[in-house]
Short mmCIF file of C-alpha atoms and ligand atoms in Angstrom, two decimals:
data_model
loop_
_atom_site.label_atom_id
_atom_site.label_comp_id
_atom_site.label_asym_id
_atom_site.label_seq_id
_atom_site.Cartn_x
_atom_site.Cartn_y
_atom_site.Cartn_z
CA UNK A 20 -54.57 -48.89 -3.15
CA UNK A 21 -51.57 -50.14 -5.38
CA UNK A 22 -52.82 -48.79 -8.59
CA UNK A 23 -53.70 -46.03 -7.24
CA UNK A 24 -50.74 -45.01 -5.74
CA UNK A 25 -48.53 -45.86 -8.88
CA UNK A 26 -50.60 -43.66 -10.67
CA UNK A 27 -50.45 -41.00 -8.12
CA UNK A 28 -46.12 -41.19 -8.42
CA UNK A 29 -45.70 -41.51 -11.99
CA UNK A 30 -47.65 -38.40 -12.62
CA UNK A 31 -46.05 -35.85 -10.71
CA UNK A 32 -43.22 -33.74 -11.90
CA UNK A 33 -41.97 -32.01 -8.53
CA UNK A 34 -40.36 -32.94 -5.65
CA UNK A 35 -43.21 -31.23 -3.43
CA UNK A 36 -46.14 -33.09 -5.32
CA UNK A 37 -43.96 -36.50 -4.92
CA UNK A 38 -44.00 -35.26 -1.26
CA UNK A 39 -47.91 -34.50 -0.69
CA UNK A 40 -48.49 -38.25 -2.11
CA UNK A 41 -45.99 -39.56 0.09
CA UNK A 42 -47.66 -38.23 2.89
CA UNK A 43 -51.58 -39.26 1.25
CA UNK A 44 -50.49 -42.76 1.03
CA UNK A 45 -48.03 -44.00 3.08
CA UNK A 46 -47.97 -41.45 6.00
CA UNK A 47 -47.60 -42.32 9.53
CA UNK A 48 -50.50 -40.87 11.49
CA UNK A 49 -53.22 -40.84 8.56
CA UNK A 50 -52.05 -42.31 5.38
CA UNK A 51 -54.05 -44.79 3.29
CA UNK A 52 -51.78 -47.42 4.13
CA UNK A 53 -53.62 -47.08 7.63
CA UNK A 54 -56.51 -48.59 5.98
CA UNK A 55 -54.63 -51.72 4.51
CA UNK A 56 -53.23 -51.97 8.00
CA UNK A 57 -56.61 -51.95 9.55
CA UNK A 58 -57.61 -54.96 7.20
CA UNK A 59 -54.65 -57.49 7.83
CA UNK A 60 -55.75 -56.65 12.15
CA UNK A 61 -59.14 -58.14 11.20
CA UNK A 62 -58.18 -61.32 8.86
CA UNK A 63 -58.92 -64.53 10.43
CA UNK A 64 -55.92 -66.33 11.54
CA UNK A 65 -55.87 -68.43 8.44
CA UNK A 66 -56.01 -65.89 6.10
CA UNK A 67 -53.10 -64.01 8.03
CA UNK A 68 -50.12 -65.33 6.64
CA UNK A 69 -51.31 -64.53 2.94
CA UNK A 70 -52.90 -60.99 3.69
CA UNK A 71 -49.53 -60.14 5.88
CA UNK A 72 -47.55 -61.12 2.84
CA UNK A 73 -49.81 -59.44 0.73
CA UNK A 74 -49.63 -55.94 2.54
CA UNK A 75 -45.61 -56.26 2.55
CA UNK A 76 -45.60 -56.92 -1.26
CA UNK A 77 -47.66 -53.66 -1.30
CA UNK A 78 -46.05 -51.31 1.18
CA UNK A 79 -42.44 -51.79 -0.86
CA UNK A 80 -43.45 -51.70 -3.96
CA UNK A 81 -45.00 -47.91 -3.07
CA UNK A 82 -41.72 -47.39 -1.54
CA UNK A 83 -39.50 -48.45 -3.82
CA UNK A 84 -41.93 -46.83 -6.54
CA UNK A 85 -41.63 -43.33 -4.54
CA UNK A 86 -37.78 -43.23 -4.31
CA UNK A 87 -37.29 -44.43 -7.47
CA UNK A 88 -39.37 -41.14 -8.74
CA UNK A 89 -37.23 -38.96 -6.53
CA UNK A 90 -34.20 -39.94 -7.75
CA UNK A 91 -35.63 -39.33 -11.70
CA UNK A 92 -36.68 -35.76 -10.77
CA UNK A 93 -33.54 -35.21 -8.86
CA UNK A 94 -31.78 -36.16 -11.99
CA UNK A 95 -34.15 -34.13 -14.18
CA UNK A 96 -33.31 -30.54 -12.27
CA UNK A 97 -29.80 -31.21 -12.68
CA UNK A 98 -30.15 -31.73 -16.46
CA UNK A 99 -32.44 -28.97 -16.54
CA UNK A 100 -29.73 -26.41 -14.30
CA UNK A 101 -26.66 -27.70 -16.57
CA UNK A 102 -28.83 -27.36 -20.11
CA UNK A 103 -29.03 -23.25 -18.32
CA UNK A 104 -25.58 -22.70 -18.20
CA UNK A 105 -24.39 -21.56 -21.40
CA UNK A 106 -20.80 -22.27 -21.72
CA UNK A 107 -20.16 -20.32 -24.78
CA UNK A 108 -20.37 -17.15 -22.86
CA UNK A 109 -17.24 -15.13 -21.89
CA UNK A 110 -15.65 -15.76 -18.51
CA UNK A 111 -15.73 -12.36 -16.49
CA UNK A 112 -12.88 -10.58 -16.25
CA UNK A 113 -10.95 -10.45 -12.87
CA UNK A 114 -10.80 -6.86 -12.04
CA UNK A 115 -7.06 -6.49 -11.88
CA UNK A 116 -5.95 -3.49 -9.09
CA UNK A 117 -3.63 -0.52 -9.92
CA UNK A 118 -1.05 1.39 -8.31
CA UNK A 119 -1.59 5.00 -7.01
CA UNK A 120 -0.40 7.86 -9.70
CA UNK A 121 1.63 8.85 -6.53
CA UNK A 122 2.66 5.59 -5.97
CA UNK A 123 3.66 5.04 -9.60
CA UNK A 124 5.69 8.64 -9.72
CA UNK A 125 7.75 7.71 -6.93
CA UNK A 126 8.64 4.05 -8.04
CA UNK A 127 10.07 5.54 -11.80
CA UNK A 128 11.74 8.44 -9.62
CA UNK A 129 13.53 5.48 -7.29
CA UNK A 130 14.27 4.38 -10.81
CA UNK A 131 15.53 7.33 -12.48
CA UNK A 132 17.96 8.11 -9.27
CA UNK A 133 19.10 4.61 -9.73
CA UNK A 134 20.43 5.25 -12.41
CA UNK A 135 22.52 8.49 -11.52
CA UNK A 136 24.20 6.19 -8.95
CA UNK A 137 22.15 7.34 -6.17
CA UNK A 138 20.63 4.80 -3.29
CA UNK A 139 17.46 4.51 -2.17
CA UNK A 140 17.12 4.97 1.76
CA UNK A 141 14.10 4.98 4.27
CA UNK A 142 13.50 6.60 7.58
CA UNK A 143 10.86 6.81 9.80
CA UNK A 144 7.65 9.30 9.86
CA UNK A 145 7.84 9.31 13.58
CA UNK A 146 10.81 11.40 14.79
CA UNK A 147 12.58 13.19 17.42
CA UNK A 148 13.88 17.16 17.36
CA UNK A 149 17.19 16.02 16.74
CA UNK A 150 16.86 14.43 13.81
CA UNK A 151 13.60 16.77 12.24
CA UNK A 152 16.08 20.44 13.91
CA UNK A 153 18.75 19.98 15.42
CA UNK A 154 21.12 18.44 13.94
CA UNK A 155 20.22 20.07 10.76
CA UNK A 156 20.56 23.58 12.33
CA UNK A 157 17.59 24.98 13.34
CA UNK A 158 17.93 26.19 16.86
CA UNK A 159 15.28 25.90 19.62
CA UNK A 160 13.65 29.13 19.04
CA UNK A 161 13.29 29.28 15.15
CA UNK A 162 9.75 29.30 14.08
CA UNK A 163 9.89 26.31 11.69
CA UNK A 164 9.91 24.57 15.62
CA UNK A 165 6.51 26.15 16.49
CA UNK A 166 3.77 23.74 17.99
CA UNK A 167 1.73 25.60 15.65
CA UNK A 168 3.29 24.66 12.58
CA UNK A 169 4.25 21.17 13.39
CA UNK A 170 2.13 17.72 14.36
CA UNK A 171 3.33 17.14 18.07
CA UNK A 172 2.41 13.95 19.71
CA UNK A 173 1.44 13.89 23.10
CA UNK A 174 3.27 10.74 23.64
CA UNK A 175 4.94 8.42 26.35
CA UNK A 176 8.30 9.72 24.85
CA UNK A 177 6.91 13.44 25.34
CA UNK A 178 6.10 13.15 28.64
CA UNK A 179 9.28 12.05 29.55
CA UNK A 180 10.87 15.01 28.13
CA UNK A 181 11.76 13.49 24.44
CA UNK A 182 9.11 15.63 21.89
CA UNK A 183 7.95 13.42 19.19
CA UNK A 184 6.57 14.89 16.04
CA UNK A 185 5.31 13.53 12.20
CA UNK A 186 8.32 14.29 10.17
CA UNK A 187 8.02 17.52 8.64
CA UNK A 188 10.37 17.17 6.34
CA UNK A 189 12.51 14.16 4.51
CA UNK A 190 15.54 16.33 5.27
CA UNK A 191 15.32 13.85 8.43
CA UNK A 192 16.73 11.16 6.54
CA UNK A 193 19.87 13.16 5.65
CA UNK A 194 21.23 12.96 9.20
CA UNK A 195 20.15 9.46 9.85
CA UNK A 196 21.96 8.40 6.89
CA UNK A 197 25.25 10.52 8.09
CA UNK A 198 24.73 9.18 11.38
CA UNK A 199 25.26 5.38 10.10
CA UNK A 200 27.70 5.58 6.98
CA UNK A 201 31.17 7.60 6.18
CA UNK A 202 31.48 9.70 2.67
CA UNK A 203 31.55 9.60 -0.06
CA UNK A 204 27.04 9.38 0.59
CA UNK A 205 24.89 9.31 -2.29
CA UNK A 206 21.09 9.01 -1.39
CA UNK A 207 17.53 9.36 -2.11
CA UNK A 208 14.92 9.08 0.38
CA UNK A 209 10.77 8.87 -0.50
CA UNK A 210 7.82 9.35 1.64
CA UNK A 211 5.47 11.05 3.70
CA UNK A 212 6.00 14.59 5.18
CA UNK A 213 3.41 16.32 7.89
CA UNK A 214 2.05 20.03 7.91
CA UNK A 215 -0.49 21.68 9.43
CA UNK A 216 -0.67 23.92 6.50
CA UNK A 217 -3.73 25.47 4.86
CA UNK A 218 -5.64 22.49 2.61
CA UNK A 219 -6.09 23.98 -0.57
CA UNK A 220 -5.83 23.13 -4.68
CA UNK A 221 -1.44 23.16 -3.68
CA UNK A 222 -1.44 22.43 -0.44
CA UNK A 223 -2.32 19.38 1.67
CA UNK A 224 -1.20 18.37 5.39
CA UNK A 225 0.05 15.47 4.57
CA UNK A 226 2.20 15.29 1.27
CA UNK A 227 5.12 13.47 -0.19
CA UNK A 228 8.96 14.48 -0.83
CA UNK A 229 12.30 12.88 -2.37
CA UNK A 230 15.11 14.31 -0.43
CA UNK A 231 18.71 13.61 -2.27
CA UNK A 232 21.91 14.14 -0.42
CA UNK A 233 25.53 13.83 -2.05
CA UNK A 234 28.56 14.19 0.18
CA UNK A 235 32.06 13.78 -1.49
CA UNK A 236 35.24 15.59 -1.75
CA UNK A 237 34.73 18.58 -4.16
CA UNK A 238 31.30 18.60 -4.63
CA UNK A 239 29.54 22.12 -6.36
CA UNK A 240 26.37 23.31 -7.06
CA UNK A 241 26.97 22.70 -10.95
CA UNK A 242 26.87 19.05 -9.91
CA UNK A 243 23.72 19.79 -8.03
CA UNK A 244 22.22 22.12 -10.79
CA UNK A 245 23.15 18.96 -13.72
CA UNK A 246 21.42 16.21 -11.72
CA UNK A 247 18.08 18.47 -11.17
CA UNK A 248 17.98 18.70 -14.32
CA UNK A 249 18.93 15.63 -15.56
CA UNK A 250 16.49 14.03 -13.35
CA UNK A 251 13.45 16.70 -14.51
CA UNK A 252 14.47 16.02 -18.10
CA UNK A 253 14.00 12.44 -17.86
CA UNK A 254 10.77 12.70 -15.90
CA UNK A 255 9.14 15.26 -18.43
CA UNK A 256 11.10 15.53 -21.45
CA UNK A 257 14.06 16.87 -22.76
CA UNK A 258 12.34 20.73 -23.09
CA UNK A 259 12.07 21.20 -19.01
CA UNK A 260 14.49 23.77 -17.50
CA UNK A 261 15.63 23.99 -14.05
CA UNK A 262 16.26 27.25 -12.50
CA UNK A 263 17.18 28.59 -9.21
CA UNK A 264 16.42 31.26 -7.12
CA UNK A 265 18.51 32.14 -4.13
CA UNK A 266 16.71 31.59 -1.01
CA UNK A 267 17.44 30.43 2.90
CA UNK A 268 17.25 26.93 4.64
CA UNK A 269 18.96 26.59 7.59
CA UNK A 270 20.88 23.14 6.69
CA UNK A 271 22.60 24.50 3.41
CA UNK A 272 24.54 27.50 2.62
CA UNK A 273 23.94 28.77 -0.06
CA UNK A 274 20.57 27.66 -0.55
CA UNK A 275 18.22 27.80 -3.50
CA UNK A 276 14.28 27.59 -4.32
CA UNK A 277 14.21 25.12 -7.32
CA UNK A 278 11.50 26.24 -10.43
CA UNK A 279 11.30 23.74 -13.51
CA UNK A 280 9.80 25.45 -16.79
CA UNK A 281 7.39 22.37 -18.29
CA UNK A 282 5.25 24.08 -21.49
CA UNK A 283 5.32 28.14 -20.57
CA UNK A 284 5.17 28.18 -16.82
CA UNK A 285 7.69 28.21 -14.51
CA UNK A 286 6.70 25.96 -11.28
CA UNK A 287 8.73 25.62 -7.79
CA UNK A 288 9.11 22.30 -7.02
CA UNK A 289 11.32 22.23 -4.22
CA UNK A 290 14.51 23.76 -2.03
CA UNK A 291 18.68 22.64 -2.54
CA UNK A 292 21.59 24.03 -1.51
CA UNK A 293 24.86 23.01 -0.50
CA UNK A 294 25.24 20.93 3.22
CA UNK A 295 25.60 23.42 5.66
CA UNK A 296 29.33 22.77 7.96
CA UNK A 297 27.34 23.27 11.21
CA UNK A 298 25.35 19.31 9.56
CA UNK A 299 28.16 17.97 9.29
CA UNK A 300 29.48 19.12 12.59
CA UNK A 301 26.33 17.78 13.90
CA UNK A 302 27.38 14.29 12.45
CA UNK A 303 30.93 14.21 13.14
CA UNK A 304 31.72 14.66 9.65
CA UNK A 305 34.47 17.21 8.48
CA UNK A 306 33.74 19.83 6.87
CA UNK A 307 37.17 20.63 5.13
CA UNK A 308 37.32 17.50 4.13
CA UNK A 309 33.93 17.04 2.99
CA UNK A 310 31.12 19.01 0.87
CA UNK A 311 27.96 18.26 -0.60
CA UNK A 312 24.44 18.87 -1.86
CA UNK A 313 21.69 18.48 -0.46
CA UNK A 314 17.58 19.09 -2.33
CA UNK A 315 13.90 17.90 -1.29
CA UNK A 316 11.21 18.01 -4.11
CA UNK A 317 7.70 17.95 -3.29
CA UNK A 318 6.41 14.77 -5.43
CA UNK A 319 2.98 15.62 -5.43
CA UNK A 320 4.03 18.87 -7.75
CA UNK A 321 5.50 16.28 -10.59
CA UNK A 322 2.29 14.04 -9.91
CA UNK A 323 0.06 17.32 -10.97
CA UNK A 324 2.13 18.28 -14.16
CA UNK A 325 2.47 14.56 -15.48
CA UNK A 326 -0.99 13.87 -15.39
CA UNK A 327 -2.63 17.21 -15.87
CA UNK A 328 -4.45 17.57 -12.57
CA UNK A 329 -5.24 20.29 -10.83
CA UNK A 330 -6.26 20.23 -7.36
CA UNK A 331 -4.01 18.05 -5.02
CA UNK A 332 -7.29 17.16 -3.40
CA UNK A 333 -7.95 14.40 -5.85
CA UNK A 334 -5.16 11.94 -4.98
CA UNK A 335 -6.20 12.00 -1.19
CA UNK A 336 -10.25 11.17 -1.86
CA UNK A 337 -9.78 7.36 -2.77
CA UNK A 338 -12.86 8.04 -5.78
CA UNK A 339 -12.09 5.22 -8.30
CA UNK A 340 -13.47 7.44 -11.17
CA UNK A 341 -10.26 9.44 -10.78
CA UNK A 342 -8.06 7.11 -9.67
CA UNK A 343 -8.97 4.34 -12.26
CA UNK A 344 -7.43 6.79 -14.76
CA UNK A 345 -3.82 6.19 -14.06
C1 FA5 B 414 11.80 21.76 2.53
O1 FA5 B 414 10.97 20.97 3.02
C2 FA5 B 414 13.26 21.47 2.64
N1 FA5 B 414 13.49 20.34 3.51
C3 FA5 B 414 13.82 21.20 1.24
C4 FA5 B 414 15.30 21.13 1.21
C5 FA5 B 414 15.95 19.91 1.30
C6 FA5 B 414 16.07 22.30 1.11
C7 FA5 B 414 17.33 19.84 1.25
C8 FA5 B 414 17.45 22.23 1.07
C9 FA5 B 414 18.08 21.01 1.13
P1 FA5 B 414 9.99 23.39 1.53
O2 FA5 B 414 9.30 23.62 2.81
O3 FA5 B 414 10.14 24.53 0.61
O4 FA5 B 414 11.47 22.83 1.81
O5 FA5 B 414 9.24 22.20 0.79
C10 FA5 B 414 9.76 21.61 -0.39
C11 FA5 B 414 8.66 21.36 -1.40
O6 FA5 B 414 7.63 20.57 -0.84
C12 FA5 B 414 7.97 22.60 -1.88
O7 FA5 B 414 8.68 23.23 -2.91
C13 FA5 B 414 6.66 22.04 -2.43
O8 FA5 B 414 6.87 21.46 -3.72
C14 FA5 B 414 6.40 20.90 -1.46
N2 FA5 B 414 5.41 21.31 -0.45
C15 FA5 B 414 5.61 22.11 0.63
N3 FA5 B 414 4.49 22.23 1.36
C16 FA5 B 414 3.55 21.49 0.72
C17 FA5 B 414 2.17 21.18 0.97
N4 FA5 B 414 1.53 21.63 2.05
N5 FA5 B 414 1.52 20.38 0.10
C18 FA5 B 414 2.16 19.88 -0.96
N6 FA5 B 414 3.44 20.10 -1.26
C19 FA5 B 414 4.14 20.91 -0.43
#
């Protein structure tokens, strides 16, 4: 049985085999060891004490012999899985994120503003008709305040008589900033605007803007027309030109489409004027004392010329083939 079972061990080379011998020799119910068992039962009582001895001599010696085997091949896979690993290979990479083009656009133009002196100010998308009308003129029954052509919310606020609607606009920001601070004002203000417009290769229903507001004594739209252009210039390059075309928003007077010329086309990019007195009646500012300029760009235009792409549509679709371009 000894021999035997040695044998058995020292030839096997997997954890399994060592397992099935185990089980032939020394296992409970119908291992060989039964046998041996069976043999010291029917030794006389003088030849107990030697056979007894005998079979415990045996039965840990096939233990020890069987764990010391498992322990080898344990050993042996290990050395086998580390001999595997080749550490000469490259690492892999981490796969480092990027920002959003739009994302990217906006932080150089908070940068760019910076520098002219102006401050960068945030307001909320959520808003009331005061601060997305009223108070920048636009009566009750102008169309601009049609369900239609604005996102409602059907709201607890709403129901209780206070409308709610996504910001249409950044021109918001203009009165919550004249609400807080006195002149002289010099802000920018970044983010998300809402319309229900038409989706289209231009057009999208949700889109950003920078609105910039200036209040001082003195102010003119030369001032107005030099930081457009300053700011387009150092966007695009010193060959864009700025140009206006008169036109009507109810919070300036007079008030102006802006077009920049990048390459041969001219492109509208956004509306300015000069802060209408009934805004600044609205905030308790004064308008002899006080004028300024007011302008809201539509970011997503800049985005399209900078990086030469043509249909809005792509930085709203989240596919990292485009977006791993930027
Ligand atoms: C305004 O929103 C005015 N608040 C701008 C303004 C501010 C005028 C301060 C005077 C003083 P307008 O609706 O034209 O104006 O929008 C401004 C720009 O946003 C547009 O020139 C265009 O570049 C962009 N824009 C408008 N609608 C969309 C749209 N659906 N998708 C993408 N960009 C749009």
């Amino acid at each position: 049985f000894e021999s035997g079972a040695l044998a058995a061990i020292g030839a096997v080379s997997e954890s399994s085999e060592l397992e099935r011998v185990r089980v032939e020799y020394m296992g409970q119910k119908n291992g060989r060891i039964r046998e041996l068992q069976k043999l010291v039962g029917a030794a006389t009582a003088e030849q107990k004490p030697a056979v007894g001895r005998r079979f415990n001599e045996v039965r840990t010696a096939v233990t020890a012999a069987l764990e010391s085997r498992q322990e080898s091949l344990q050993k042996l896979a290990a050395a086998r899985a580390v001999s595997d690993f080749d550490v000469t290979l490259p690492g892999d990479r981490p796969r480092l994120g990027k920002l959003h083009p739009i994302t990217q656009v906006m932080s150089e133009f908070r940068e760019l503003m910076g520098r002219f002196g102006f401050t960068v100010v945030d307001g909320p998308e959520l808003e009331d008709e005061r601060h997305n009308f009223e108070a920048l003129n636009i009566p009750e029954d102008h169309p601009a305040r049609d369900p239609l052509d604005n996102f409602y919310l059907a709201c607890a606020e709403a129901a209780a008589g206070r409308p709610m609607l996504l910001r249409s606009q950044t021109s918001t920001v203009q009165i919550r900033t004249m609400e807080t601070v006195q002149p002289p004002v010099r802000i920018v203000s970044l983010g998300r605007v809402y319309r229900p417009d038409t989706i289209d290769a231009t057009h999208s229903c949700m889109f950003h803007q920078m609105e910039g507001l200036l209040v001082d004594r003195h102010v003119t739209m030369a001032q107005l027309k030099t930081v457009l252009s300053q700011f387009a210039r150092s966007f695009l390059g010193p060959e864009v030109e700025i140009r206006f075309r008169p036109s009507f928003f109810p919070f300036t007077e007079p008030s102006v489409e802006v077009d920049m010329k990048w390459g041969s086309s001219w492109m509208e990019i956004g509306g300015a004027g000069m802060v209408d007195p009934a805004v600044f009646a609205s905030v308790g500012y004064d308008p002899e004392q006080y004028s300024g300029f007011a302008f809201g760009l539509g970011i997503e235009r800049f985005c399209m010329k900078h990086f030469g792409v043509d249909d809005i549509r792509r930085f709203y679709e989240n596919d990292l083939r485009f977006l791993a371009q930027f």
